[in-house]
Amino acid sequence: MAARAYDVVIFGATGFTGRLASEHLARRIASNADLRSERFALAGRSEEKLLALRSRLAEISPACKDLAIIVGDGSDGKFLESFLKQTRVVLTYVGPYLKYSLPLARACVKCGTDYCDITGEAPYQQKIVDELHEEAKKGGTTLITSCGY
């Protein structure tokens, strides 16, 4: 994979579980000098909420004060592609997944960005397999659902 600006983007960072994941990231950055905060980004719909979250994370790890913020709507394909082309892996916490996450998964396959979610929604998982598995496999893109269960 070509060099990309971000190793990981947390999509839906300001929701309940997204905040937990973001706080975990901040603790990892604080405890591991090899992790550079500029390789990570927080993404969501509300710039105000993302900036507040970044301030909270900077209290955990001062290095997080410069985490990138990516603002946009998950239903906007151009927005998704613009940040996914710069991202190696997206962790998504935007659910319900069947309603909100298919555009993201599709864009990940198109852009060659690995995808990971925490869904427990079997119909969504089946749709991902039926619709995207072969194309993802051909392109070398990994789609992981139910991560963390």
mmCIF file of C-alpha atoms in Angstrom:
data_model
loop_
_atom_site.group_PDB
_atom_site.id
_atom_site.type_symbol
_atom_site.label_atom_id
_atom_site.label_comp_id
_atom_site.label_asym_id
_atom_site.label_seq_id
_atom_site.Cartn_x
_atom_site.Cartn_y
_atom_site.Cartn_z
ATOM 1 C CA MET A 1 0.000 0.000 0.000
ATOM 2 C CA ALA A 2 1.271 3.453 -0.881
ATOM 3 C CA ALA A 3 2.206 5.752 1.976
ATOM 4 C CA ARG A 4 -0.853 7.333 3.523
ATOM 5 C CA ALA A 5 -1.160 10.183 5.987
ATOM 6 C CA TYR A 6 -2.998 8.198 8.672
ATOM 7 C CA ASP A 7 -2.423 4.731 10.018
ATOM 8 C CA VAL A 8 -5.800 4.748 11.785
ATOM 9 C CA VAL A 9 -8.886 6.953 11.672
ATOM 10 C CA ILE A 10 -11.529 6.514 14.352
ATOM 11 C CA PHE A 11 -14.817 7.182 12.565
ATOM 12 C CA GLY A 12 -17.687 8.090 14.876
ATOM 13 C CA ALA A 13 -15.159 9.147 17.504
ATOM 14 C CA THR A 14 -17.591 11.253 19.546
ATOM 15 C CA GLY A 15 -20.208 8.571 20.151
ATOM 16 C CA PHE A 16 -20.130 6.498 23.341
ATOM 17 C CA THR A 17 -17.997 3.626 22.055
ATOM 18 C CA GLY A 18 -15.982 5.846 19.727
ATOM 19 C CA ARG A 19 -14.973 7.961 22.747
ATOM 20 C CA LEU A 20 -13.875 4.829 24.603
ATOM 21 C CA ALA A 21 -11.742 3.781 21.626
ATOM 22 C CA SER A 22 -10.300 7.295 21.352
ATOM 23 C CA GLU A 23 -9.405 7.342 25.049
ATOM 24 C CA HIS A 24 -7.715 3.963 24.671
ATOM 25 C CA LEU A 25 -5.707 5.367 21.772
ATOM 26 C CA ALA A 26 -4.655 8.352 23.898
ATOM 27 C CA ARG A 27 -3.457 6.041 26.682
ATOM 28 C CA ARG A 28 -1.477 3.984 24.140
ATOM 29 C CA ILE A 29 0.111 7.125 22.685
ATOM 30 C CA ALA A 30 1.022 8.251 26.215
ATOM 31 C CA SER A 31 2.677 4.929 27.030
ATOM 32 C CA ASN A 32 4.438 4.186 23.732
ATOM 33 C CA ALA A 33 6.927 6.683 22.311
ATOM 34 C CA ASP A 34 6.881 4.825 18.972
ATOM 35 C CA LEU A 35 3.270 5.860 18.348
ATOM 36 C CA ARG A 36 3.136 9.276 16.709
ATOM 37 C CA SER A 37 -0.134 11.138 17.168
ATOM 38 C CA GLU A 38 0.083 12.653 13.683
ATOM 39 C CA ARG A 39 -0.520 9.147 12.257
ATOM 40 C CA PHE A 40 -4.026 9.053 13.775
ATOM 41 C CA ALA A 41 -7.214 11.049 13.217
ATOM 42 C CA LEU A 42 -10.647 11.484 14.746
ATOM 43 C CA ALA A 43 -13.600 11.658 12.362
ATOM 44 C CA GLY A 44 -17.254 12.525 12.711
ATOM 45 C CA ARG A 45 -20.035 14.941 11.805
ATOM 46 C CA SER A 46 -19.538 17.618 14.460
ATOM 47 C CA GLU A 47 -16.371 19.690 14.483
ATOM 48 C CA GLU A 48 -17.322 21.107 17.885
ATOM 49 C CA LYS A 49 -17.645 17.645 19.437
ATOM 50 C CA LEU A 50 -14.438 16.420 17.781
ATOM 51 C CA LEU A 51 -12.478 19.417 19.085
ATOM 52 C CA ALA A 52 -13.869 18.856 22.591
ATOM 53 C CA LEU A 53 -12.887 15.187 22.397
ATOM 54 C CA ARG A 54 -9.389 16.078 21.229
ATOM 55 C CA SER A 55 -9.024 18.442 24.212
ATOM 56 C CA ARG A 56 -10.103 15.627 26.534
ATOM 57 C CA LEU A 57 -7.588 13.257 24.929
ATOM 58 C CA ALA A 58 -4.820 15.851 25.348
ATOM 59 C CA GLU A 59 -5.440 15.650 29.105
ATOM 60 C CA ILE A 60 -4.631 11.933 28.897
ATOM 61 C CA SER A 61 -1.685 12.423 26.552
ATOM 62 C CA PRO A 62 -0.410 15.906 25.648
ATOM 63 C CA ALA A 63 0.693 14.498 22.271
ATOM 64 C CA CYS A 64 -2.993 14.167 21.351
ATOM 65 C CA LYS A 65 -3.451 17.935 21.208
ATOM 66 C CA ASP A 66 -2.508 17.788 17.535
ATOM 67 C CA LEU A 67 -4.608 14.784 16.475
ATOM 68 C CA ALA A 68 -6.125 15.456 13.081
ATOM 69 C CA ILE A 69 -9.843 16.178 12.934
ATOM 70 C CA ILE A 70 -11.871 15.041 9.911
ATOM 71 C CA VAL A 71 -15.380 16.452 9.648
ATOM 72 C CA GLY A 72 -18.057 15.158 7.333
ATOM 73 C CA ASP A 73 -21.116 13.013 6.848
ATOM 74 C CA GLY A 74 -20.869 9.254 6.396
ATOM 75 C CA SER A 75 -23.489 9.315 3.653
ATOM 76 C CA ASP A 76 -21.311 11.607 1.489
ATOM 77 C CA GLY A 77 -19.284 9.376 -0.814
ATOM 78 C CA LYS A 78 -16.877 12.133 -1.886
ATOM 79 C CA PHE A 79 -16.126 12.961 1.743
ATOM 80 C CA LEU A 80 -15.532 9.289 2.559
ATOM 81 C CA GLU A 81 -13.193 8.760 -0.380
ATOM 82 C CA SER A 82 -11.261 11.948 0.377
ATOM 83 C CA PHE A 83 -10.184 10.765 3.816
ATOM 84 C CA LEU A 84 -10.045 7.027 3.064
ATOM 85 C CA LYS A 85 -7.469 7.602 0.325
ATOM 86 C CA GLN A 86 -5.240 8.989 3.101
ATOM 87 C CA THR A 87 -5.984 6.193 5.604
ATOM 88 C CA ARG A 88 -4.600 2.686 6.075
ATOM 89 C CA VAL A 89 -7.292 1.454 8.504
ATOM 90 C CA VAL A 90 -10.635 2.897 9.561
ATOM 91 C CA LEU A 91 -12.229 1.842 12.834
ATOM 92 C CA THR A 92 -15.921 2.650 12.708
ATOM 93 C CA TYR A 93 -18.278 3.103 15.619
ATOM 94 C CA VAL A 94 -21.199 4.473 13.582
ATOM 95 C CA GLY A 95 -24.316 2.383 13.927
ATOM 96 C CA PRO A 96 -26.773 0.984 13.416
ATOM 97 C CA TYR A 97 -24.456 -0.446 10.824
ATOM 98 C CA LEU A 98 -27.051 -1.677 8.330
ATOM 99 C CA LYS A 99 -28.455 1.849 8.206
ATOM 100 C CA TYR A 100 -25.248 3.926 8.267
ATOM 101 C CA SER A 101 -22.117 1.931 7.472
ATOM 102 C CA LEU A 102 -22.540 0.421 4.018
ATOM 103 C CA PRO A 103 -21.335 3.590 2.235
ATOM 104 C CA LEU A 104 -18.184 3.525 4.395
ATOM 105 C CA ALA A 105 -17.510 -0.168 3.753
ATOM 106 C CA ARG A 106 -18.046 0.299 0.015
ATOM 107 C CA ALA A 107 -15.725 3.305 -0.054
ATOM 108 C CA CYS A 108 -13.090 1.355 1.889
ATOM 109 C CA VAL A 109 -13.077 -1.363 -0.763
ATOM 110 C CA LYS A 110 -12.915 1.249 -3.530
ATOM 111 C CA CYS A 111 -10.006 3.093 -1.852
ATOM 112 C CA GLY A 112 -8.111 0.033 -0.595
ATOM 113 C CA THR A 113 -8.551 1.012 3.048
ATOM 114 C CA ASP A 114 -8.886 -1.741 5.629
ATOM 115 C CA TYR A 115 -12.123 -1.635 7.649
ATOM 116 C CA CYS A 116 -12.982 -2.716 11.182
ATOM 117 C CA ASP A 117 -16.262 -2.372 13.079
ATOM 118 C CA ILE A 118 -17.917 -3.614 16.255
ATOM 119 C CA THR A 119 -21.284 -4.574 14.833
ATOM 120 C CA GLY A 120 -23.252 -7.504 16.089
ATOM 121 C CA GLU A 121 -25.804 -7.044 13.301
ATOM 122 C CA ALA A 122 -25.938 -10.341 11.402
ATOM 123 C CA PRO A 123 -27.900 -8.908 8.424
ATOM 124 C CA TYR A 124 -25.223 -6.239 7.961
ATOM 125 C CA GLN A 125 -22.434 -8.779 8.163
ATOM 126 C CA GLN A 126 -24.163 -10.947 5.557
ATOM 127 C CA LYS A 127 -24.622 -7.939 3.268
ATOM 128 C CA ILE A 128 -20.912 -7.084 3.576
ATOM 129 C CA VAL A 129 -19.963 -10.640 2.641
ATOM 130 C CA ASP A 130 -22.464 -10.919 -0.210
ATOM 131 C CA GLU A 131 -21.737 -7.522 -1.711
ATOM 132 C CA LEU A 132 -18.092 -6.757 -0.964
ATOM 133 C CA HIS A 133 -16.117 -9.910 -0.192
ATOM 134 C CA GLU A 134 -14.945 -10.779 -3.692
ATOM 135 C CA GLU A 135 -14.008 -7.212 -4.642
ATOM 136 C CA ALA A 136 -12.224 -6.695 -1.308
ATOM 137 C CA LYS A 137 -10.343 -9.962 -1.760
ATOM 138 C CA LYS A 138 -9.239 -9.007 -5.284
ATOM 139 C CA GLY A 139 -8.007 -5.616 -4.066
ATOM 140 C CA GLY A 140 -6.341 -6.889 -0.911
ATOM 141 C CA THR A 141 -8.679 -4.949 1.383
ATOM 142 C CA THR A 142 -9.582 -6.456 4.744
ATOM 143 C CA LEU A 143 -13.099 -6.053 6.138
ATOM 144 C CA ILE A 144 -13.483 -7.131 9.769
ATOM 145 C CA THR A 145 -16.850 -7.070 11.515
ATOM 146 C CA SER A 146 -17.715 -7.835 15.143
ATOM 147 C CA CYS A 147 -14.222 -6.930 16.273
ATOM 148 C CA GLY A 148 -14.056 -6.897 20.052
ATOM 149 C CA TYR A 149 -16.686 -9.530 20.758
#
